[in-house]
CSV table of N, CA and C in Angstrom, one decimal:
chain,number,residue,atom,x,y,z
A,217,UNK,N,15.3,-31.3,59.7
A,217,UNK,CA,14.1,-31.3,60.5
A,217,UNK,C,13.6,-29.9,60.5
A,218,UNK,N,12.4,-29.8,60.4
A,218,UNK,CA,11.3,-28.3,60.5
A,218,UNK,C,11.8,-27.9,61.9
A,219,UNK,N,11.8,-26.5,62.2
A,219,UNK,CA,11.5,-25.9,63.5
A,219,UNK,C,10.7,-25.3,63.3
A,220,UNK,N,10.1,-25.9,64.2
A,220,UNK,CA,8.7,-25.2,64.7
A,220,UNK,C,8.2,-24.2,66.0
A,221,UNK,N,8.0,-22.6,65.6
A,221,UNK,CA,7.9,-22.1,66.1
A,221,UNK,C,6.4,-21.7,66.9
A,222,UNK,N,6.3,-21.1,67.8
A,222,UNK,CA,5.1,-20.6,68.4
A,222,UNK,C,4.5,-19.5,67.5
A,223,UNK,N,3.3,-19.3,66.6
A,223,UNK,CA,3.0,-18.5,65.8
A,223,UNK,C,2.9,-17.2,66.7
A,224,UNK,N,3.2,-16.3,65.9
A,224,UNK,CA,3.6,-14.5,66.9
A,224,UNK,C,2.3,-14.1,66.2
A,225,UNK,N,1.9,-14.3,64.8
A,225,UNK,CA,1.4,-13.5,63.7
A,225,UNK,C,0.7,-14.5,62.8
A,226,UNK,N,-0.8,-14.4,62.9
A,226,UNK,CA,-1.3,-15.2,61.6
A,226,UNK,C,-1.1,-14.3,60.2
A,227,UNK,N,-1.1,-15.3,59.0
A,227,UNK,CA,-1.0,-15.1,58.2
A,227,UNK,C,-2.5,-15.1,57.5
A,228,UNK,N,-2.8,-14.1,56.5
A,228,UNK,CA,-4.4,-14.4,55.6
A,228,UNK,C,-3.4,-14.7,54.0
A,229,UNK,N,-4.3,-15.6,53.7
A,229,UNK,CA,-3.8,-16.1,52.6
A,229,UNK,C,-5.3,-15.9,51.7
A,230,UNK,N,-5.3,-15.0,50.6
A,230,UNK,CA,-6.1,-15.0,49.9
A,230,UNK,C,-6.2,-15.2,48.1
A,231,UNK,N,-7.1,-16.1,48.0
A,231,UNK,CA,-7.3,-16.7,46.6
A,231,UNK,C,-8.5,-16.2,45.9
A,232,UNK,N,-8.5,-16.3,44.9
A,232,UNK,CA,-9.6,-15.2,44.1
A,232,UNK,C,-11.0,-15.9,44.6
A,233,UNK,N,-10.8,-17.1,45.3
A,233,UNK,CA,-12.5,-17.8,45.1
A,233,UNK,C,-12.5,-18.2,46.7
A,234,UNK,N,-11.6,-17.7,47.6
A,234,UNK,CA,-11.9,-18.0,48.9
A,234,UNK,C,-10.9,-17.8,49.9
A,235,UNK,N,-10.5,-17.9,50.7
A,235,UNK,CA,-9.0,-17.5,51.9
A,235,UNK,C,-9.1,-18.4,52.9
A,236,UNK,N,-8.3,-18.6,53.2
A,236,UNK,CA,-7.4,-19.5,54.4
A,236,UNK,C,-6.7,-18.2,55.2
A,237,UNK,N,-6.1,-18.7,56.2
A,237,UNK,CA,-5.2,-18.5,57.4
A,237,UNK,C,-4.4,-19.1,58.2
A,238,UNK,N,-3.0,-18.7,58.3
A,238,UNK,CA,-2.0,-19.7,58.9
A,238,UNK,C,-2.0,-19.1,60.2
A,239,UNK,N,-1.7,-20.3,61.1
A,239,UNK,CA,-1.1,-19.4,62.6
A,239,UNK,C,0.0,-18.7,62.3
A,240,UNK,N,1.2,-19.3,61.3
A,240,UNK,CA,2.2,-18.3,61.5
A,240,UNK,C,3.0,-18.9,60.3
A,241,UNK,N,4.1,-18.5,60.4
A,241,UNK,CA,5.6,-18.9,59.5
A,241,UNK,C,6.4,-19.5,60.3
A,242,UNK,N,7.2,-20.6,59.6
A,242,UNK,CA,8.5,-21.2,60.0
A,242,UNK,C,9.4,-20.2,59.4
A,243,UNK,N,10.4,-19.5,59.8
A,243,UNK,CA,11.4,-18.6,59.7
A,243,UNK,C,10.8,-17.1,59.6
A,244,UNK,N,11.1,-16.3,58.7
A,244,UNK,CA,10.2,-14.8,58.0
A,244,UNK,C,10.8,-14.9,57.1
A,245,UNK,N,9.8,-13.2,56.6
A,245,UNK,CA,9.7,-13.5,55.0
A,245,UNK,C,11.3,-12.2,54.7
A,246,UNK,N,11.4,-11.6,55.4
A,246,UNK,CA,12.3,-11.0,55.1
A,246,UNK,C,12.0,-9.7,54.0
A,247,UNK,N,13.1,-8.8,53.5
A,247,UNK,CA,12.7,-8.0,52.7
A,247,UNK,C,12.8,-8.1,50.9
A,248,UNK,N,12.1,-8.6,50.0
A,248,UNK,CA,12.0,-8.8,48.8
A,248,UNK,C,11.4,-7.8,48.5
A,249,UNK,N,11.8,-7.9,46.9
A,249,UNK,CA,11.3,-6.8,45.5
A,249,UNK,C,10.5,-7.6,44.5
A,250,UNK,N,9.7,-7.0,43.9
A,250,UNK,CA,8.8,-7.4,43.2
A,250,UNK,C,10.3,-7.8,41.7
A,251,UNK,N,9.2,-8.6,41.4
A,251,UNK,CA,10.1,-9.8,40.5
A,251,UNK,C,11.1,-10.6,41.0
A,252,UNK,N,11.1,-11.2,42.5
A,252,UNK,CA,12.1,-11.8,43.2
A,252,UNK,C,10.9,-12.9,43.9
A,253,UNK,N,11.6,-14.2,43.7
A,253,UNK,CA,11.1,-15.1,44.8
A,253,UNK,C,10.8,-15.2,45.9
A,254,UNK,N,10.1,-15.9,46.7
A,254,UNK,CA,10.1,-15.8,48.2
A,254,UNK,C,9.4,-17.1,48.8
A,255,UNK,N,10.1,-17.8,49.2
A,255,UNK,CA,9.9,-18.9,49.9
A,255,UNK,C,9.0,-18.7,51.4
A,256,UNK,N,7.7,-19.3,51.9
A,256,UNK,CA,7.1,-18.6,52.8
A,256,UNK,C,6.2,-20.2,53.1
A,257,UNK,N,6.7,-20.5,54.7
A,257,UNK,CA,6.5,-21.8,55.3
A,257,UNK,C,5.6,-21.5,56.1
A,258,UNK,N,4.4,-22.0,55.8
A,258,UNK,CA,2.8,-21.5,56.9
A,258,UNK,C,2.7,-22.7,57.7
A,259,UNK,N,2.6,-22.2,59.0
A,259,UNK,CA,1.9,-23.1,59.9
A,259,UNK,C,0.1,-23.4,60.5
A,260,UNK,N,-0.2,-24.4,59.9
A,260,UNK,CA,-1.8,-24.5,60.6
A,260,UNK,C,-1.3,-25.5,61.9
A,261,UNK,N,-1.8,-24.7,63.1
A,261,UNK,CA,-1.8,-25.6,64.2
A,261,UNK,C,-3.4,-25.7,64.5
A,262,UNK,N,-3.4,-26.7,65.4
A,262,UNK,CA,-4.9,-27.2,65.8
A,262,UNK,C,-5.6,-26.2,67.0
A,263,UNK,N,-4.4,-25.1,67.2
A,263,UNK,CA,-5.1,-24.2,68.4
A,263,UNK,C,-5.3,-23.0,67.2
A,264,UNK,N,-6.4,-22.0,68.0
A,264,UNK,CA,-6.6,-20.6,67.1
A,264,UNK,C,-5.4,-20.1,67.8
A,265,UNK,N,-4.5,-20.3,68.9
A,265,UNK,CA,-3.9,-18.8,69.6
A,265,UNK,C,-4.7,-17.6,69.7
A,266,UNK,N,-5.6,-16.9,69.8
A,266,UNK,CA,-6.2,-15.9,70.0
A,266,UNK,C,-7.7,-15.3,69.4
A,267,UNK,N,-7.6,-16.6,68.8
A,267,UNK,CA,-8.4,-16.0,67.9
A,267,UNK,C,-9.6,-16.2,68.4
A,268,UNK,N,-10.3,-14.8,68.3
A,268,UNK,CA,-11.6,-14.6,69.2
A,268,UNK,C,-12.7,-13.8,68.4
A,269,UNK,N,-13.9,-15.0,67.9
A,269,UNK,CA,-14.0,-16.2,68.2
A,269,UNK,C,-13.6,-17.0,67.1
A,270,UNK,N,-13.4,-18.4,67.6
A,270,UNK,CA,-12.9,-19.0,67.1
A,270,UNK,C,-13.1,-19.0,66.0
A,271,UNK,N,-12.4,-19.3,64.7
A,271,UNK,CA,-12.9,-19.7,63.6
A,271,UNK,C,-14.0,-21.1,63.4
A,272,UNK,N,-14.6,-21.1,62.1
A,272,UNK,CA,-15.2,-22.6,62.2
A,272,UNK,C,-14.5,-23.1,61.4
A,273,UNK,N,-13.3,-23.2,60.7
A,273,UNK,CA,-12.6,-24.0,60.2
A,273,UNK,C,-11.7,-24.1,61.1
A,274,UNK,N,-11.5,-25.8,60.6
A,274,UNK,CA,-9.9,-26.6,61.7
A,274,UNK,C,-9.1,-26.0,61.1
A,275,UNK,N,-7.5,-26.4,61.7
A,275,UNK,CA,-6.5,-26.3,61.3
A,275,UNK,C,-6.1,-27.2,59.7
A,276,UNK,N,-7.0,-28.6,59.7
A,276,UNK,CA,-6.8,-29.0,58.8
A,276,UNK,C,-7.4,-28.7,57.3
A,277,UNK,N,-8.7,-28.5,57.6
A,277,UNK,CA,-9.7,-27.2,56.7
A,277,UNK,C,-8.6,-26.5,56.1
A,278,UNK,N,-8.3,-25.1,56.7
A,278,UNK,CA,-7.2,-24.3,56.6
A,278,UNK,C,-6.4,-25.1,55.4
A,279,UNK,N,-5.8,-25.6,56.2
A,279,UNK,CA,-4.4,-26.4,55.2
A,279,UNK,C,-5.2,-26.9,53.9
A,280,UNK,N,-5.8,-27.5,53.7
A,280,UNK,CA,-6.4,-28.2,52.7
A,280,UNK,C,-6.8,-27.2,51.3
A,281,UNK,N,-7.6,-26.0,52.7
A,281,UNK,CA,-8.0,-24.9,51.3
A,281,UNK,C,-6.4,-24.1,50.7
A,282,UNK,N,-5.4,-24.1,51.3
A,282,UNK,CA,-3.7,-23.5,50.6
A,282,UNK,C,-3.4,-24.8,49.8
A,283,UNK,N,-3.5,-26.1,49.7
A,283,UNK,CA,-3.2,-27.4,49.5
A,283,UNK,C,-4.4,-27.1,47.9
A,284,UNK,N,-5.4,-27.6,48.0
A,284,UNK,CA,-6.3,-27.0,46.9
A,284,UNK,C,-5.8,-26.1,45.8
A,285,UNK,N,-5.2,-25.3,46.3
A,285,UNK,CA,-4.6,-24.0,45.1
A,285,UNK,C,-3.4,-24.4,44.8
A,286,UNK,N,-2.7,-25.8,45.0
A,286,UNK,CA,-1.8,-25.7,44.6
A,286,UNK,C,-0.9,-26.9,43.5
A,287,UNK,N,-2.1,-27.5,43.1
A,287,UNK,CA,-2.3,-28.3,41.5
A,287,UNK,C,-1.8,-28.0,40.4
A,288,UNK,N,-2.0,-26.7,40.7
A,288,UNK,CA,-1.3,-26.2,39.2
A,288,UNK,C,0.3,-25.6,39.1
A,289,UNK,N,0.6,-25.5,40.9
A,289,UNK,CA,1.8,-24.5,40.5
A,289,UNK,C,3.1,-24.6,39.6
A,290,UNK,N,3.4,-23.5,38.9
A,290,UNK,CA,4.0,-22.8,38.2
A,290,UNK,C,3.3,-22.9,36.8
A,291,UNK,N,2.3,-23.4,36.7
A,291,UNK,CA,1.5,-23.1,35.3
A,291,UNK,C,1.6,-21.4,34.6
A,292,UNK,N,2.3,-21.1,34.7
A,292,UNK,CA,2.2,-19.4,34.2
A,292,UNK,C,3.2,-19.2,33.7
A,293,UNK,N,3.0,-18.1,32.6
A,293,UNK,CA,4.4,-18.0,31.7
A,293,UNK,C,4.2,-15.9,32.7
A,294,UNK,N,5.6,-15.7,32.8
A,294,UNK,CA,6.3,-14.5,32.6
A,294,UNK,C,7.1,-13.8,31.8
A,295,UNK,N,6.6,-12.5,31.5
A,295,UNK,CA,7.5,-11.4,31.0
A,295,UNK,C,7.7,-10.3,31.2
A,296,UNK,N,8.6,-9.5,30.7
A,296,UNK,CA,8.8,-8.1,30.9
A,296,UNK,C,8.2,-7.1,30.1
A,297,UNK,N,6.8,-6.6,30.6
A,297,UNK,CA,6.4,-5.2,29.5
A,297,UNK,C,7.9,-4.5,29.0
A,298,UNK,N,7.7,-4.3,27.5
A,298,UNK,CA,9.3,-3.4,27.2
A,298,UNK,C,8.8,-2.0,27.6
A,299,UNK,N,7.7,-1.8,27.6
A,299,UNK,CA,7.3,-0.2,27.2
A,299,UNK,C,7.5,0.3,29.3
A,300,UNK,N,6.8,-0.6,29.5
A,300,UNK,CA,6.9,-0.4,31.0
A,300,UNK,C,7.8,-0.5,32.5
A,301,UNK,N,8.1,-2.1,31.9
A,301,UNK,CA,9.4,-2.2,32.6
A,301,UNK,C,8.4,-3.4,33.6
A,302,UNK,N,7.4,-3.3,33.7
A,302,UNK,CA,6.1,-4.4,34.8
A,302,UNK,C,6.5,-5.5,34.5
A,303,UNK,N,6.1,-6.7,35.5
A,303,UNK,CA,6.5,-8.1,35.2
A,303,UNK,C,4.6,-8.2,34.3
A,304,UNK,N,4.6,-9.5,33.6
A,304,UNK,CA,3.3,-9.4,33.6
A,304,UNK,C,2.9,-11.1,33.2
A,305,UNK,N,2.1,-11.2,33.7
A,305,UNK,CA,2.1,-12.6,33.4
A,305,UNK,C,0.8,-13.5,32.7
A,306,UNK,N,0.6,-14.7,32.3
A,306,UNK,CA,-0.4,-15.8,31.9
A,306,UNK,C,-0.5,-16.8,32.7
A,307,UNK,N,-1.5,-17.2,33.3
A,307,UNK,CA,-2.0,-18.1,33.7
A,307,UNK,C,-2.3,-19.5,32.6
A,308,UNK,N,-1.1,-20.6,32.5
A,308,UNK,CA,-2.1,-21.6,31.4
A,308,UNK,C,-2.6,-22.7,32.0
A,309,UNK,N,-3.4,-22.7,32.6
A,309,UNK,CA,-4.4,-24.3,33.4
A,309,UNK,C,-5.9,-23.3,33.1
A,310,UNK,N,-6.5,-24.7,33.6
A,310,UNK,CA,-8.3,-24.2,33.8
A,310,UNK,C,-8.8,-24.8,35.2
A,311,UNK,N,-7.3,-24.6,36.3
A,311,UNK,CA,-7.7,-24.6,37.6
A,311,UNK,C,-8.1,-23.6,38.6
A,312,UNK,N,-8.1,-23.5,40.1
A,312,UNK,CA,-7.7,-22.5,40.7
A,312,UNK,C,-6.9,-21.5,40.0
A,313,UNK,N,-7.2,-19.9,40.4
A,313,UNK,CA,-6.0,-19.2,40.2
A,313,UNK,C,-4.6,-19.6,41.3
A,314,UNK,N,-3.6,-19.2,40.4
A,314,UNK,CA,-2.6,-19.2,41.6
A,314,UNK,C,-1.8,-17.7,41.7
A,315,UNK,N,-2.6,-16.7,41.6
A,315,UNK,CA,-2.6,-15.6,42.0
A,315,UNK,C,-2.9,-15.5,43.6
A,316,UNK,N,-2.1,-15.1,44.5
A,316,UNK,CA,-2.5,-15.3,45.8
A,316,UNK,C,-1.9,-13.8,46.5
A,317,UNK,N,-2.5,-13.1,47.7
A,317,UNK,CA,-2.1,-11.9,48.2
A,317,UNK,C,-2.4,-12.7,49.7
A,318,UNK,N,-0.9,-12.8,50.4
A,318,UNK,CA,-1.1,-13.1,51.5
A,318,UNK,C,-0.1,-12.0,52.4
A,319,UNK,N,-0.9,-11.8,53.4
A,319,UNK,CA,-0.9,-10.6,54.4
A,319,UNK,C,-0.3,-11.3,56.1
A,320,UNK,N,0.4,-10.2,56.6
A,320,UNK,CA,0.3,-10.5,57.9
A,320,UNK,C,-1.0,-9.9,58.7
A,321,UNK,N,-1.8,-11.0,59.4
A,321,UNK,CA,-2.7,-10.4,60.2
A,321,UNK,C,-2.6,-9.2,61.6
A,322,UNK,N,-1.8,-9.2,61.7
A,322,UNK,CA,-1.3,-7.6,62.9
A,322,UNK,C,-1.1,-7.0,62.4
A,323,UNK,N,-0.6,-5.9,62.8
A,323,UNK,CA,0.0,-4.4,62.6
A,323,UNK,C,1.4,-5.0,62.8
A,324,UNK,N,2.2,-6.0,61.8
A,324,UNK,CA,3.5,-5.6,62.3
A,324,UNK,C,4.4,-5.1,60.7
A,325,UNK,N,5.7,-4.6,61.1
A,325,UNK,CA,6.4,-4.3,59.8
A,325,UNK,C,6.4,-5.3,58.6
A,326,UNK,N,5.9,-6.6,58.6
A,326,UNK,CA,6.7,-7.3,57.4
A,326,UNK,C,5.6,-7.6,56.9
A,327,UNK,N,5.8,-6.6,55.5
A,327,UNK,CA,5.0,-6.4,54.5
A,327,UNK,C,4.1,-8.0,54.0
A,328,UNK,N,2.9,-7.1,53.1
A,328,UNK,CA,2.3,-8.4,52.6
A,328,UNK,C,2.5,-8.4,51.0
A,329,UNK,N,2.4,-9.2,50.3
A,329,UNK,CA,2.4,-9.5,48.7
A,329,UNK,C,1.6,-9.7,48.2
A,330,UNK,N,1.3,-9.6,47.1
A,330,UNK,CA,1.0,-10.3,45.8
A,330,UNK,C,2.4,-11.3,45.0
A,331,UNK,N,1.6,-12.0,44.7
A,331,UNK,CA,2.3,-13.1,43.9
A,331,UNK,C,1.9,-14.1,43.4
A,332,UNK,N,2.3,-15.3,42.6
A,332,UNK,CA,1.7,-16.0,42.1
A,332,UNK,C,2.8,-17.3,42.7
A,333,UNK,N,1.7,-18.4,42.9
A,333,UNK,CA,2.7,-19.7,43.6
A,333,UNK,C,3.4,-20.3,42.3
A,334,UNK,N,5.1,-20.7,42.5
A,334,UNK,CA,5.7,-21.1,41.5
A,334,UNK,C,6.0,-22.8,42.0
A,335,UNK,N,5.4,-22.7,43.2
A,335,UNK,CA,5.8,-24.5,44.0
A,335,UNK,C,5.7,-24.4,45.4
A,336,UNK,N,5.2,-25.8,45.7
A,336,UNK,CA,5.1,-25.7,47.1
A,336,UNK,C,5.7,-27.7,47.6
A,337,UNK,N,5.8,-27.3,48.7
A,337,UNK,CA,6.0,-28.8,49.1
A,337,UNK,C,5.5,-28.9,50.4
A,338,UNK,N,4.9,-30.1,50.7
A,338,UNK,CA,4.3,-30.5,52.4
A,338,UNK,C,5.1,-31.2,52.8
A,339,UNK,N,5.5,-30.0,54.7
A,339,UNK,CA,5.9,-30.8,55.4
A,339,UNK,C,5.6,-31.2,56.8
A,340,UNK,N,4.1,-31.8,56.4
A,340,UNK,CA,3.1,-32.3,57.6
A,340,UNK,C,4.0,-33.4,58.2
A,341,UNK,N,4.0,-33.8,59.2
A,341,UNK,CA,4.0,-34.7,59.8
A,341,UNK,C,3.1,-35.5,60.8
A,342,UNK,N,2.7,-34.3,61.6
A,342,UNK,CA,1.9,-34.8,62.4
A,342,UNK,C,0.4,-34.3,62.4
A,343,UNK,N,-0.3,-34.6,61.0
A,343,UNK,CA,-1.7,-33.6,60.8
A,343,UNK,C,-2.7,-33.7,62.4
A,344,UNK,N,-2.6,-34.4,62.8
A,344,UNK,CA,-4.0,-34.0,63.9
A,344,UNK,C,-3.5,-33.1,64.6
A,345,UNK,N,-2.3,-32.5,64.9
A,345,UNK,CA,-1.6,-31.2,65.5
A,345,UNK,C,-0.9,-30.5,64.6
A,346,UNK,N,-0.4,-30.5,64.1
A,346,UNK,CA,0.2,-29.0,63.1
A,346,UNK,C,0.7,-29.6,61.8
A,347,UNK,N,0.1,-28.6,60.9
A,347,UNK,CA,0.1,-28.9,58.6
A,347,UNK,C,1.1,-28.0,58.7
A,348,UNK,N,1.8,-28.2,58.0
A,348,UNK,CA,3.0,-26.8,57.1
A,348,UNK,C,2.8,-27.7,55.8
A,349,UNK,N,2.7,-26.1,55.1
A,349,UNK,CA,3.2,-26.1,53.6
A,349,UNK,C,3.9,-25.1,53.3
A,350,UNK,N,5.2,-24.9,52.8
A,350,UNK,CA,6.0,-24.3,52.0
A,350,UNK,C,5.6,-23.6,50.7
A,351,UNK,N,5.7,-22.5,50.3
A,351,UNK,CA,5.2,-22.0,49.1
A,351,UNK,C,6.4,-21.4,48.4
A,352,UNK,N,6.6,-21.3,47.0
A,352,UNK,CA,7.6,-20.1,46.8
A,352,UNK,C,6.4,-19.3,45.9
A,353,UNK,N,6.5,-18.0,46.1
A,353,UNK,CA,5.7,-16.8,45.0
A,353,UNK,C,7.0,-16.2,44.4
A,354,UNK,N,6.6,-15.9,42.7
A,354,UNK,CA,7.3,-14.9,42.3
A,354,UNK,C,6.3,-13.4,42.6
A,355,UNK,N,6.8,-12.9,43.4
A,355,UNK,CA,6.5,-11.8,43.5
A,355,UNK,C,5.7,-10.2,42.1
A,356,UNK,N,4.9,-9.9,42.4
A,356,UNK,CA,4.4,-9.3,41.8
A,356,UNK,C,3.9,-7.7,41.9
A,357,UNK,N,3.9,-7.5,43.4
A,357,UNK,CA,3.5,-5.9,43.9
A,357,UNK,C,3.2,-6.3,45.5
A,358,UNK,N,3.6,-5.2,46.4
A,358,UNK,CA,3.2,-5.0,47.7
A,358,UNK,C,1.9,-5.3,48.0
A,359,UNK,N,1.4,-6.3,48.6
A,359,UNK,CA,0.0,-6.1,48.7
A,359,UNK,C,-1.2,-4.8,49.5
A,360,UNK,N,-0.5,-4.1,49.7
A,360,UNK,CA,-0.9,-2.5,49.7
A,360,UNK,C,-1.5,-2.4,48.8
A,361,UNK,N,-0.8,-1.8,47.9
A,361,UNK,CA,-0.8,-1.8,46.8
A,361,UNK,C,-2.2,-1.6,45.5
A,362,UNK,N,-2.3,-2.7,46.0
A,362,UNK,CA,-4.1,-3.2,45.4
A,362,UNK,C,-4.8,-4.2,45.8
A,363,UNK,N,-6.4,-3.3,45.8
A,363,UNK,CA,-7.1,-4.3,46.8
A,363,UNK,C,-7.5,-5.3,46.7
A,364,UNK,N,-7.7,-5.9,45.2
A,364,UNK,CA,-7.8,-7.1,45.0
A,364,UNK,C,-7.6,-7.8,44.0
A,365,UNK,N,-8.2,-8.9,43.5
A,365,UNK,CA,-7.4,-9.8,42.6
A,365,UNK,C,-7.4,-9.3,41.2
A,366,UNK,N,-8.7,-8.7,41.1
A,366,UNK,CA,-8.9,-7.9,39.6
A,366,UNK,C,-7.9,-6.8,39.8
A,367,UNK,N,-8.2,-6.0,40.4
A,367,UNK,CA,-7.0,-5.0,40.5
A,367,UNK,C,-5.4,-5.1,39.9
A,368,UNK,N,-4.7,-6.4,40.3
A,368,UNK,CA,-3.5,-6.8,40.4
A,368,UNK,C,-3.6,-7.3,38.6
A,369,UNK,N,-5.1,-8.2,38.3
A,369,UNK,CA,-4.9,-8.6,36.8
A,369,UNK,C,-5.3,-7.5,36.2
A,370,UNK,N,-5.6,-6.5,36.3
A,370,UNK,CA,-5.8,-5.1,35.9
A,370,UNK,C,-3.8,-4.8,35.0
A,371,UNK,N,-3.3,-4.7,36.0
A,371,UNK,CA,-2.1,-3.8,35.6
A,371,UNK,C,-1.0,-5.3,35.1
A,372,UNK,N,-1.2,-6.3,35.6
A,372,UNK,CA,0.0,-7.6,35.4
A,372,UNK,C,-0.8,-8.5,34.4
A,373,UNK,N,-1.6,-9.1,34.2
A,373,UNK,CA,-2.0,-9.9,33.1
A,373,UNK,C,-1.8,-9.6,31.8
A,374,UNK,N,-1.1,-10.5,31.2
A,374,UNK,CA,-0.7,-10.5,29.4
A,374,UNK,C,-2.4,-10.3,28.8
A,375,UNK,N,-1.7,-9.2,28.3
A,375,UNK,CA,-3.7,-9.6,26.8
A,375,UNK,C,-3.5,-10.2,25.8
A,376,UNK,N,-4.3,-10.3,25.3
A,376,UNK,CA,-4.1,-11.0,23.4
A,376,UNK,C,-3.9,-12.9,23.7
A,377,UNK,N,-2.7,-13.0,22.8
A,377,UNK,CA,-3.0,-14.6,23.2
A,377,UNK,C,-2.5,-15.1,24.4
C-alpha cells in the first residue's frame, strides 16, 4: 500500500511543450549522479496547499498533463561519448519528448534534474482526491545546470543517424 504523505514541497515538472506540478513526492529523491536512475512518486492532490493564487488547473489536469508524456517511455537508445565521457542519447518515437527537468518548487536542498522518463506506473486510487504516478528518469545533468530543453539537447543528443 502507497503512503501518502502531506506534500512539504511542490514539484514543477517540465516538458519541452508545456509543465505540470505535483504537490509533492511519496518518499524523496535522495542523492543521485548523472547516469543513475531515480525513481520519483508525485502526488496531485485536489487541494493547492498554498498556492496563492490558485492555479487553474485541477489536480486531475496536472496528472493527466505527466500521464500524456508518458506513451512512449523508454523509447531512447543511450550511450557513452568515448571522447568525452557524457551520456548522450536518441529519442526514437514521433511523440511527446520524454526529456523532462523536474525541480523542487522551494528553496530546499534536494536538488532538481534533467532526465529522460525510462517508465512509469499509476498508482491512483482515489482520482477525485489524490493521482500519483511513479516515474523512473535516467538521469542526465543537475537541473541547474541548464536552462532549458535545447540547452540539455545542445550537449546530450546523439547527431548523425
Amino acid at each position: 500500500m502507497t503512503e501518502h504523505h502531506k506534500p512539504e514541497t511542490a514539484w514543477n515538472i517540465e516538458f519541452d511543450d508545456e509543465s505540470t506540478w505535483a504537490n509533492g513526492l511519496v518518499g524523496s529523491v535522495g542523492t543521485h549522479t548523472v547516469g543513475e536512475s531515480v525513481g520519483l512518486g508525485f502526488v496531485f492532490r485536489s487541494k493547492d496547499y498554498g498556492k496563492d493564487p490558485p492555479l487553474p488547473q485541477d489536480h486531475q489536469e496536472r496528472y493527466q498533463t505527466l500521464r500524456d508524456h508518458t506513451r512512449y517511455v523508454g523509447k531512447y537508445a543511450i550511450a557513452e561519448d568515448p571522447s568525452s565521457g557524457n551520456i548522450l542519447f536518441r529519442e526514437q518515437h514521433s511523440g511527446p519528448s520524454l526529456l523532462v527537468k523536474v525541480t523542487p518548487e522551494s528553496d530546499v536542498t534536494t536538488p532538481g534534474l534533467w532526465g529522460l522518463i525510462s517508465s512509469y506506473s499509476d498508482e491512483t486510487v482515489l482520482p477525485d482526491v489524490v493521482c500519483e504516478v511513479s516515474i523512473d528518469l535516467d538521469i542526465l545533468a543537475p537541473a541547474d545546470e541548464y536552462p532549458s530543453h535545447d540547452d540539455v539537447r545542445s550537449d546530450f543528443q546523439m547527431r548523425g543517424l
